[in-house]
Coordinates of C-alpha atoms in Angstrom, one line a residue:
Chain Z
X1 CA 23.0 20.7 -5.9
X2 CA 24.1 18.4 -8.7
X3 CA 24.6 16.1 -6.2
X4 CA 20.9 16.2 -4.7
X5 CA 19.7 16.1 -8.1
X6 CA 21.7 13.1 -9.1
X7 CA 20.4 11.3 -5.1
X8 CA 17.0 12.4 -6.9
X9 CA 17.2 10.7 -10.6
X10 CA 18.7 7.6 -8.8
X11 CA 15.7 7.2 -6.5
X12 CA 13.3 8.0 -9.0
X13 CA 14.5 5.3 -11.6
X14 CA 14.7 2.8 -8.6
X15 CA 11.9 3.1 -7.7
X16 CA 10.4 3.0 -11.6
X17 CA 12.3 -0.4 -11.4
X18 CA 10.9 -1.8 -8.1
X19 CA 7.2 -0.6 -9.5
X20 CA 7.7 -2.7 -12.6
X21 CA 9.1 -5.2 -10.8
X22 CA 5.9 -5.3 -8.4
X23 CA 3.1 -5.0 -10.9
X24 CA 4.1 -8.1 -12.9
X25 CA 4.7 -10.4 -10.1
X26 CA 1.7 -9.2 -8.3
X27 CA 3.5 -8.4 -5.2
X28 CA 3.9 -4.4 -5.3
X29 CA 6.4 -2.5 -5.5
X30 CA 7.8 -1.8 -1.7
X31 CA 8.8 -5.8 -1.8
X32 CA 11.7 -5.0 -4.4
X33 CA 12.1 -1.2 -3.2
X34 CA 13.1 -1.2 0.7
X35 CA 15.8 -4.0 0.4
X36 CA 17.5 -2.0 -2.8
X37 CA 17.4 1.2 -0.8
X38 CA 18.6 0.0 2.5
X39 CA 21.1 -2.9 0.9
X40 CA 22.9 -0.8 -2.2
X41 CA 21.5 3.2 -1.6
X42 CA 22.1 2.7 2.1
X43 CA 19.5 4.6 2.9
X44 CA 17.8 3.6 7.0
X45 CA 15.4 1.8 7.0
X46 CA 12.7 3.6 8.5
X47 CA 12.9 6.4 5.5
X48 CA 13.2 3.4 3.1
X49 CA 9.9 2.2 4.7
X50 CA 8.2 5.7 5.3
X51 CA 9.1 6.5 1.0
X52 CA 7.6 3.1 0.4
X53 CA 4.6 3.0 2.6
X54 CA 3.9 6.3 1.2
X55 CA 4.1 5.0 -2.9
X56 CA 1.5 2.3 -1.8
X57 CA -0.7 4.2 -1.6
X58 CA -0.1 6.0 -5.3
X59 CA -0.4 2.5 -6.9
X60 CA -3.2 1.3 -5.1
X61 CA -5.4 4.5 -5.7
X62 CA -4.0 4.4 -9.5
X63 CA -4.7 1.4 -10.2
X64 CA -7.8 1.3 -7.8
X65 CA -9.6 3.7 -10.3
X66 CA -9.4 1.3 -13.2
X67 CA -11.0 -1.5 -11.5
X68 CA -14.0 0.7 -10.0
X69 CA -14.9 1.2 -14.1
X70 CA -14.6 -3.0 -14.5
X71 CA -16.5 -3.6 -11.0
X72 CA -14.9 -6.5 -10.1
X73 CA -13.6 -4.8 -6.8
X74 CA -15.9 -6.2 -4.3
X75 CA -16.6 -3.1 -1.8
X76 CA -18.3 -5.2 1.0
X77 CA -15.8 -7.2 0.9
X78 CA -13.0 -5.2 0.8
X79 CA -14.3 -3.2 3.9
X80 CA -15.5 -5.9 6.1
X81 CA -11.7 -7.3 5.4
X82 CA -10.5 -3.5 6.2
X83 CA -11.6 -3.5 10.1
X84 CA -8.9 -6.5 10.2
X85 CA -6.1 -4.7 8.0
X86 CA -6.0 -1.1 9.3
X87 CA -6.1 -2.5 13.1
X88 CA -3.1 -4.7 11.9
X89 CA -2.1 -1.3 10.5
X90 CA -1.8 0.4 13.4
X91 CA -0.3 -2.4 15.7
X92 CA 2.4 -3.1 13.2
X93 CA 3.1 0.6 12.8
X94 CA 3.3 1.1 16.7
X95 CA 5.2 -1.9 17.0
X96 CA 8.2 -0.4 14.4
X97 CA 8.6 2.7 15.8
X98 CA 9.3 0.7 19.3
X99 CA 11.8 -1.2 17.8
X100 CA 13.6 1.5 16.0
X101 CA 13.1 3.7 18.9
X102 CA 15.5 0.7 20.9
X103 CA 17.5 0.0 18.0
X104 CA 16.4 -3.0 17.3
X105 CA 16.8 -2.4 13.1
X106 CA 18.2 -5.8 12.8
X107 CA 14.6 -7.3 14.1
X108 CA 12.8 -5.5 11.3
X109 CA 16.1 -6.8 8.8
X110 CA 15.2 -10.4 9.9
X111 CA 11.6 -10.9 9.1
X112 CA 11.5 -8.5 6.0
X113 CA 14.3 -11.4 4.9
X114 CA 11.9 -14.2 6.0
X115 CA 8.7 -12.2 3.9
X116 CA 10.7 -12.2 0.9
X117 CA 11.7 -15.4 0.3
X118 CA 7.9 -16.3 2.2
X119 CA 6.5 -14.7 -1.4
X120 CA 9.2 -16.4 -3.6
X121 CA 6.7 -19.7 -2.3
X122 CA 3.3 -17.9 -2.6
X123 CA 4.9 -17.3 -6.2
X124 CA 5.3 -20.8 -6.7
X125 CA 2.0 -22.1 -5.5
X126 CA 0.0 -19.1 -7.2
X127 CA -3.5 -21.1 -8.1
X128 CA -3.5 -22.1 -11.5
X129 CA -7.9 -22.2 -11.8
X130 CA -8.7 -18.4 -12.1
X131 CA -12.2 -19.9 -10.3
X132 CA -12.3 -21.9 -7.4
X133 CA -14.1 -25.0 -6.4
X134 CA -17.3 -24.0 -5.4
X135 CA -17.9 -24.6 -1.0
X136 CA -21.2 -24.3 0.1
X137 CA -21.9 -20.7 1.8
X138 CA -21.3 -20.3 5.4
X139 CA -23.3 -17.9 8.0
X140 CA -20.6 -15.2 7.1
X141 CA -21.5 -15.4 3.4
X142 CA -25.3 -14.7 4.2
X143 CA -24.6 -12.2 7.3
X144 CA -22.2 -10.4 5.7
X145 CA -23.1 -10.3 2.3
X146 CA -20.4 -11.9 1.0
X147 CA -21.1 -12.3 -2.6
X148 CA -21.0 -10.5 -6.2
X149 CA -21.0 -11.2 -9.7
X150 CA -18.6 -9.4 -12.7
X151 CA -18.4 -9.9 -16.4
X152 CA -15.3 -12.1 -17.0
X153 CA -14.0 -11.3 -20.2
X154 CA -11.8 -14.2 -20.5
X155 CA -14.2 -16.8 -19.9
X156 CA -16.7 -14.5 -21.9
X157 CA -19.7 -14.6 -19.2
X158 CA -21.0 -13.5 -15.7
X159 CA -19.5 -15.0 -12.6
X160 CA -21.5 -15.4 -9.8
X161 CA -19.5 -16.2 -6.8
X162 CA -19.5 -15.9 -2.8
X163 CA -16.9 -16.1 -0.1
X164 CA -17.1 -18.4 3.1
X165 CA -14.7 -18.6 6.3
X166 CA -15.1 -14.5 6.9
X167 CA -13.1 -15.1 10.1
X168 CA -10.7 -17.2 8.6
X169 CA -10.1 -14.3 6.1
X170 CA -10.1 -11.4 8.7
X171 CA -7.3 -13.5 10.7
X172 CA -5.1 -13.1 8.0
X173 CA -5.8 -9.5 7.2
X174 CA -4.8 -8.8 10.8
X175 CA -1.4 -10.1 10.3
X176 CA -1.0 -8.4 6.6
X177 CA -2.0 -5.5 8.4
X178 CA 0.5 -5.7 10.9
X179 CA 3.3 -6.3 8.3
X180 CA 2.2 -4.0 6.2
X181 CA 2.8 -1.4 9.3
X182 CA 6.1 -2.9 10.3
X183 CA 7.6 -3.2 7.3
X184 CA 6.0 -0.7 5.3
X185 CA 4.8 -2.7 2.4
X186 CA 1.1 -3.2 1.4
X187 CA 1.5 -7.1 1.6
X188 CA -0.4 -7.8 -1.1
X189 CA 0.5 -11.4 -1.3
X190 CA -0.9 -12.4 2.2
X191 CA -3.8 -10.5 1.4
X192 CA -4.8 -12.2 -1.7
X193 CA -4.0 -15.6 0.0
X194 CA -6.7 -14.6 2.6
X195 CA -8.9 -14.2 -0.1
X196 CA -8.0 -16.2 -2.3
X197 CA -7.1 -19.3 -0.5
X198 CA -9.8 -18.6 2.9
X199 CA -12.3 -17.2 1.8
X200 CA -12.6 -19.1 -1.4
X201 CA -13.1 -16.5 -3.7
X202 CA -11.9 -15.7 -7.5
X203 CA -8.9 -14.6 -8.3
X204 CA -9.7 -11.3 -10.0
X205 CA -11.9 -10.3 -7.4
X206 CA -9.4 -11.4 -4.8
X207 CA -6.5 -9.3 -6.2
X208 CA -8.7 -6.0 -7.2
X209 CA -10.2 -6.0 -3.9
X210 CA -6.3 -6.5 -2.2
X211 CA -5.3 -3.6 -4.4
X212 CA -8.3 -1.4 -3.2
X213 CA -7.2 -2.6 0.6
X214 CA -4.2 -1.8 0.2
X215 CA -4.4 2.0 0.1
X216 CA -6.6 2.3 3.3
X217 CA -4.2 0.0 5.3
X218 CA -1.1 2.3 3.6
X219 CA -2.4 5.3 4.6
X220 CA -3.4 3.9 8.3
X221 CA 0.1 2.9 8.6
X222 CA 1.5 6.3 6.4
X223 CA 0.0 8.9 9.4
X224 CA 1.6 6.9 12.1
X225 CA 5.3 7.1 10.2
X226 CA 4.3 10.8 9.0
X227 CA 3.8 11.4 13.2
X228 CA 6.9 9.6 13.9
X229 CA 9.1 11.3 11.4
X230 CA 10.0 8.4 9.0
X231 CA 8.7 10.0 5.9
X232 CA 11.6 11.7 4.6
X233 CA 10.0 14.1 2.1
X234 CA 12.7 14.3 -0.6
X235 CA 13.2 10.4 -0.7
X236 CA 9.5 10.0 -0.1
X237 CA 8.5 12.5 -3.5
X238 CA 11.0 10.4 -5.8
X239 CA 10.0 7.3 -4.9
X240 CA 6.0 8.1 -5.5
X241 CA 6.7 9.5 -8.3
X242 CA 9.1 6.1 -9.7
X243 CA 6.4 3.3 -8.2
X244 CA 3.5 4.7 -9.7
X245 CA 5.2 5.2 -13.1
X246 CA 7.3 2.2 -13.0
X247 CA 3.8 -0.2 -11.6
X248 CA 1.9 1.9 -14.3
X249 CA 4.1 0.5 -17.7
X250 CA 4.6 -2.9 -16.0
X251 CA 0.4 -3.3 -16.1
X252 CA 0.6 -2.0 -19.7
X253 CA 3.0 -4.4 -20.3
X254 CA 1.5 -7.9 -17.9
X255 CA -1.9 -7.9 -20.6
X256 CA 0.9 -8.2 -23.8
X257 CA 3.6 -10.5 -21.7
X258 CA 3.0 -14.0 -21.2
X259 CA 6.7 -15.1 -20.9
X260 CA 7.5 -17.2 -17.6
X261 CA 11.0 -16.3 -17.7
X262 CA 10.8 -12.8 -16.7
X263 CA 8.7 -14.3 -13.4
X264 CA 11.4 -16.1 -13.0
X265 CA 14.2 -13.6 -13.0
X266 CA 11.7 -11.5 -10.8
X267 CA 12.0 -14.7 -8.0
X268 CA 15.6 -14.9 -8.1
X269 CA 16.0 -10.9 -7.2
X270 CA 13.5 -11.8 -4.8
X271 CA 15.4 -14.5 -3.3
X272 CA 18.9 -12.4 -3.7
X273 CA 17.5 -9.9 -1.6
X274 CA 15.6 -11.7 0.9
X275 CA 18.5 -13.5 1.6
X276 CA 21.2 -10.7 1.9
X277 CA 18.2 -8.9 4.4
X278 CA 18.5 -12.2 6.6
X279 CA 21.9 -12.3 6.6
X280 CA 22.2 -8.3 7.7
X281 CA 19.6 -9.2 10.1
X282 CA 21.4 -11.5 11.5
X283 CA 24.8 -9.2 11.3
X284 CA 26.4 -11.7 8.9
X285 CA 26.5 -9.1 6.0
X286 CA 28.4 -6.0 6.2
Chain F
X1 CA -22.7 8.8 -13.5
X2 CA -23.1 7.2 -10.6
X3 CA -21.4 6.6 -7.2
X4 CA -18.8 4.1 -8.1
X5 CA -17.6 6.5 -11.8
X6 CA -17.3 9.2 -9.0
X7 CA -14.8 6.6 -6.9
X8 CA -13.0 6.0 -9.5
X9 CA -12.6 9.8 -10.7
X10 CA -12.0 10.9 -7.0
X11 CA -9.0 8.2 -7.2
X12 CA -7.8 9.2 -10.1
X13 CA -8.1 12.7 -9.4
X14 CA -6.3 12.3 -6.3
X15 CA -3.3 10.5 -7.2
X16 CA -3.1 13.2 -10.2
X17 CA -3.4 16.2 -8.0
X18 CA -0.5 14.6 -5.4
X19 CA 1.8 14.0 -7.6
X20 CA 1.6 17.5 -9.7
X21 CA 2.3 19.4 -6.1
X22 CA 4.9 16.4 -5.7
X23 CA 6.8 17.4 -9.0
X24 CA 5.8 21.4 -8.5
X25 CA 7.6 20.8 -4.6
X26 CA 10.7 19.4 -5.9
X27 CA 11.0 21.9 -8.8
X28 CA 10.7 24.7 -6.4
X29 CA 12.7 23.4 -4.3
X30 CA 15.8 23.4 -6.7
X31 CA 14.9 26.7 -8.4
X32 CA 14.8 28.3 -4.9
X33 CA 16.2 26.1 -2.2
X34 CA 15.2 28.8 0.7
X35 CA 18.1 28.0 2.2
X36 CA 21.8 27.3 0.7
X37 CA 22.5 23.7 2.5
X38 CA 18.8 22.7 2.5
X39 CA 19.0 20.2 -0.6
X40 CA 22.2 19.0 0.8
X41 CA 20.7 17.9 4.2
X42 CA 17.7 16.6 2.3
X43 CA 20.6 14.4 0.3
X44 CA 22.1 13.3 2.8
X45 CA 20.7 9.5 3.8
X46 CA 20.5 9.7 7.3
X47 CA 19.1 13.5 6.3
X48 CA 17.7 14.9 9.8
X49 CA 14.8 16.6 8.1
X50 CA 11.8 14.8 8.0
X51 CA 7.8 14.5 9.1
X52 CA 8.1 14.7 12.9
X53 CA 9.2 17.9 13.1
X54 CA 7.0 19.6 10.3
X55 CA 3.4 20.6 11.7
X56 CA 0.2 20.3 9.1
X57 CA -0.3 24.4 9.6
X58 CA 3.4 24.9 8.6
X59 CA 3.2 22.9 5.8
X60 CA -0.1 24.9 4.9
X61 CA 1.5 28.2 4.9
X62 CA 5.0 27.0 3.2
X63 CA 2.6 25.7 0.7
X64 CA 1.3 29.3 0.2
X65 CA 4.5 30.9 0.1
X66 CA 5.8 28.6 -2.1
X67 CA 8.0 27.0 -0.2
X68 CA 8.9 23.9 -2.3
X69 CA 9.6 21.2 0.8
X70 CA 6.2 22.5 2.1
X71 CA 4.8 21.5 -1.6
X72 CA 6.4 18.3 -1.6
X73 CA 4.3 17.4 1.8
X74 CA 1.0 18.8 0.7
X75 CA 1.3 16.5 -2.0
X76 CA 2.1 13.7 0.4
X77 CA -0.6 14.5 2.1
X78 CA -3.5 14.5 -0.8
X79 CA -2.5 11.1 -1.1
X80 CA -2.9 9.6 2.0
X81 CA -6.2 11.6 2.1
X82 CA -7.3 10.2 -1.1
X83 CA -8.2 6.5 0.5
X84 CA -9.5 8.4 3.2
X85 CA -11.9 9.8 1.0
X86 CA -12.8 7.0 -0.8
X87 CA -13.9 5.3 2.7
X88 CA -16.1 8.1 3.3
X89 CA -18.0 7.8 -0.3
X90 CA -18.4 4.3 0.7
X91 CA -20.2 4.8 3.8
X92 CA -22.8 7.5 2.1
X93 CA -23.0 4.5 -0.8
X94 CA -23.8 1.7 1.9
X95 CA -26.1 4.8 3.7
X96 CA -28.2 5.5 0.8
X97 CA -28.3 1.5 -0.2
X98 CA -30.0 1.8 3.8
X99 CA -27.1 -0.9 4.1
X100 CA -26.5 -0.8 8.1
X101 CA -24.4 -3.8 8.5
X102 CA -21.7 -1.6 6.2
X103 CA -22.6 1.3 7.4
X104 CA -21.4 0.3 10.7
X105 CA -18.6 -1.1 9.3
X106 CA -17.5 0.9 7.2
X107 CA -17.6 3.4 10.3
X108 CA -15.4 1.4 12.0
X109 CA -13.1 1.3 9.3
X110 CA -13.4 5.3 9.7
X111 CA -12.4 5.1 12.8
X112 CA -9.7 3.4 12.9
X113 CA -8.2 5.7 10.2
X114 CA -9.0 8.5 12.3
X115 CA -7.7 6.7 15.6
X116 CA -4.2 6.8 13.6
X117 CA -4.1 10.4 12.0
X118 CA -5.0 12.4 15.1
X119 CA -6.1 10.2 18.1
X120 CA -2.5 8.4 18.3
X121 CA 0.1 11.7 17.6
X122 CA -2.1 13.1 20.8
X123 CA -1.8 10.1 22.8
X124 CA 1.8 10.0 22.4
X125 CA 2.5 13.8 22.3

C-alpha cells in the first residue's frame, strides 16, 4: 500500500511540475508530462496519454472561467474553429488506438519527438506585437462574424479587431485536432498559430480562445480513450489533480515573472525530451 | 448575472466538483481498498485495470456504495462533461441572440461530441 501511495505522490508532483512547466511557456501541460511518464516513470504510452488528455481538460475549464469574467474569449470564434478541432479530435483518436492496437508505439514515439522540438521553434518565433497588422476583412470575417472587441488593460483601451482567412484557420485546427487525439495533448501551440498567425487575430484573444478550444477537443478525444480503455483511473486522478494545481501557481506566478531565462531552461527540457522521444521512436534509446 | 457569469461559474463549478470526488475516490480507495491486491494492480504501470472494461451504470452504483475506484471515474467523468456543458449554454446563448449561423454550428460542434461519447463505442462494440 505504501508503495501505491508513494506511485501516487510521485505522479501527483510530476504532474504539478509539467503543469507549471506548461502554463508559463504557453504550451500546456501534456507537452512536458507524457514524455516524463513514458521516458523516466515508464509508464505506456497510451495511459500516459489517456492521464493527460484527461488533465486538459481540468486546465482548460479552470483557467477557461477566468477569462469568461475578462471577455476576451471570443465564443464565435472559438466554435466556428471547434467543427475543425473535435473532427480532428476524433480522427486522431481513432487513428491511435489503430496503431497501438498493431503495436505500432514507436509511430506515436516519433512524431510526439518531432512536436516537441516543432514547439521549441513556435517558442522562438512567438510574435513580439501583442496586435497584428491590420488585413482588410475577408467574406469569412463578414459571414461568420468574425470580429469582437475587449478592454486591453496593457495598452489601457478597447481593441476592436476581426479575423480573415477562416479556412486557412479551420485547416489548421483540423490537424491540432488530430494531434491532440493522437497524442493526447491539447496542442495549444498549433492552435494559437492558426489564430494567431492565419487568421490574423490578437494575441490575447488568440490564446483565451485556444484555451477555451481546448477542453471541447480534450474531452472529444477523452470519450474515445475512456471507450478504448487508456484512461487508467489511478494514474489519470493524480495527474488531474498535479496539472491543474501545478498550471494554476505557474499563471499566479507568469503576471509577476518576466525573466527570459526560465523560458529558456523550459526549451532545453523541451528539446531533451523531444529528442530522447525520437530516438526511442526510432529504437535508438533503450 | 448574465449568460457568460453563468459559463464561467458552470466551469468553475465543474472542475471543483471533479476533482473533490477525484480526491474523495482515492481517499476511499486507500481507507477501504475493496479488495486486498486492488491498489497494487492499480500501481502497477502496465496495471490491467482501466476504462474499457468499467461500464457508466457500474461506475454509478460503485459511486453509491462508495466504492472509491468508482469515485475516482465519476469524477473523471464530471470533467469531461463540463465542456460538454459549456457547448450546450452556448447554443441556447447564440438561440436567444436568434443567431442561426451559430446555432447551426454550434450544433454541429454538438454533434460531433456526441458522435464520439456514444455513437462511436456502438459502432465499434
Amino acid at each position: 500500500m505504501l508503495d501505491a501511495l508513494m506511485l501516487f505522490v510521485v505522479l501527483a508532483l510530476t504532474s504539478m511540475a509539467a503543469g507549471f512547466m506548461g502554463s508559463l511557456t504557453g504550451l500546456g501541460g501534456a507537452t512536458f508530462l507524457v514524455p516524463i511518464y513514458v521516458l523516466f516513470i515508464g509508464i505506456p504510452i497510451q495511459y500516459a496519454a489517456g492521464a493527460s488528455l484527461i488533465s486538459t481538460i481540468a486546465t482548460s475549464s479552470g483557467a477557461g472561467s477566468a477569462y469568461v469574467r475578462d471577455r476576451v474569449t471570443n465564443v464565435r470564434i472559438g466554435m466556428s474553429l471547434e467543427i475543425a478541432t473535435t473532427s480532428g479530435s476524433i480522427v486522431g483518436s481513432l487513428t491511435a488506438a489503430w496503431v497501438y492496437a498493431h503495436n505500432l508505439q514507436h509511430v506515436i514515439y516519433v512524431i510526439f519527438g518531432i512536436v516537441l522540438l516543432g514547439s521549441i521553434y513556435t517558442q522562438i518565433t512567438r510574435s513580439k506585437f501583442e496586435l497584428p497588422e491590420p488585413k482588410p476583412p475577408d467574406r469569412w470575417t463578414k459571414w461568420l462574424q468574425l470580429y469582437g472587441r475587449y478592454y486591453d488593460p496593457a495598452l489601457g483601451r478597447e481593441v476592436d479587431y476581426h479575423g480573415v482567412r477562416w479556412w486557412l484557420g479551420e485547416l489548421i485546427m483540423f490537424v491540432a485536432g488530430v494531434i491532440s487525439g493522437l497524442l493526447g495533448i491539447g496542442s495549444g501551440a498549433l492552435k494559437v498559430l492558426g489564430m494567431d498567425w492565419a487568421m490574423n487575430l490578437p494575441m490575447k484573444v488568440s490564446t483565451t480562445t485556444s484555451n477555451f478550444m481546448i477542453g471541447v477537443t480534450a474531452a472529444t478525444g477523452s470519450s474515445i480513450y475512456w471507450f478504448f480503455g487508456y484512461i487508467q483511473p489511478y494514474f489519470a486522478a493524480a495527474t488531474a489533480v498535479g496539472v491543474l494545481a501545478g498550471s494554476f501557481v505557474g499563471s499566479k506566478v507568469l503576471l509577476k515573472l518576466r525573466n527570459v531565462t526560465i523560458r529558456y531552461i523550459f526549451m532545453a527540457i523541451l528539446a531533451i525530451l523531444g529528442i530522447q522521444m525520437l530516438l526511442r521512436g526510432l529504437g535508438l534509446y533503450p | 448575472m448574465d449568460l457568460e457569469d453563468i459559463i464561467g461559474y458552470t466551469l468553475r463549478i465543474g472542475v471543483i466538483i471533479s476533482i473533490i470526488l477525484i480526491a474523495a475516490g482515492v481517499a476511499l480507495l486507500i481507507v477501504k481498498p475493496p479488495a486486498p491486491h486492488i491498489l497494487q494492480q492499480l500501481s502497477y504501470p502496465r496495471s490491467l485495470i482501466n476504462t474499457s472494461s468499467i461500464s457508466p451504470t457500474q461506475v454509478l452504483s460503485g459511486s453509491a456504495a462508495l466504492n472509491g475506484l468508482d469515485v475516482i471515474l465519476l469524477g473523471l467523468i464530471v470533467l469531461i462533461a463540463t465542456p460538454v456543458l459549456r457547448v450546450v449554454m452556448g447554443l441556447i446563448q447564440f438561440a436567444r441572440e436568434r443567431n442561426y449561423i451559430y446555432v447551426a454550428i454550434t450544433s454541429i460542434v454538438l454533434f460531433n461530441l456526441f458522435f464520439a461519447i456514444f455513437i462511436i463505442p456502438i459502432l465499434l462494440k
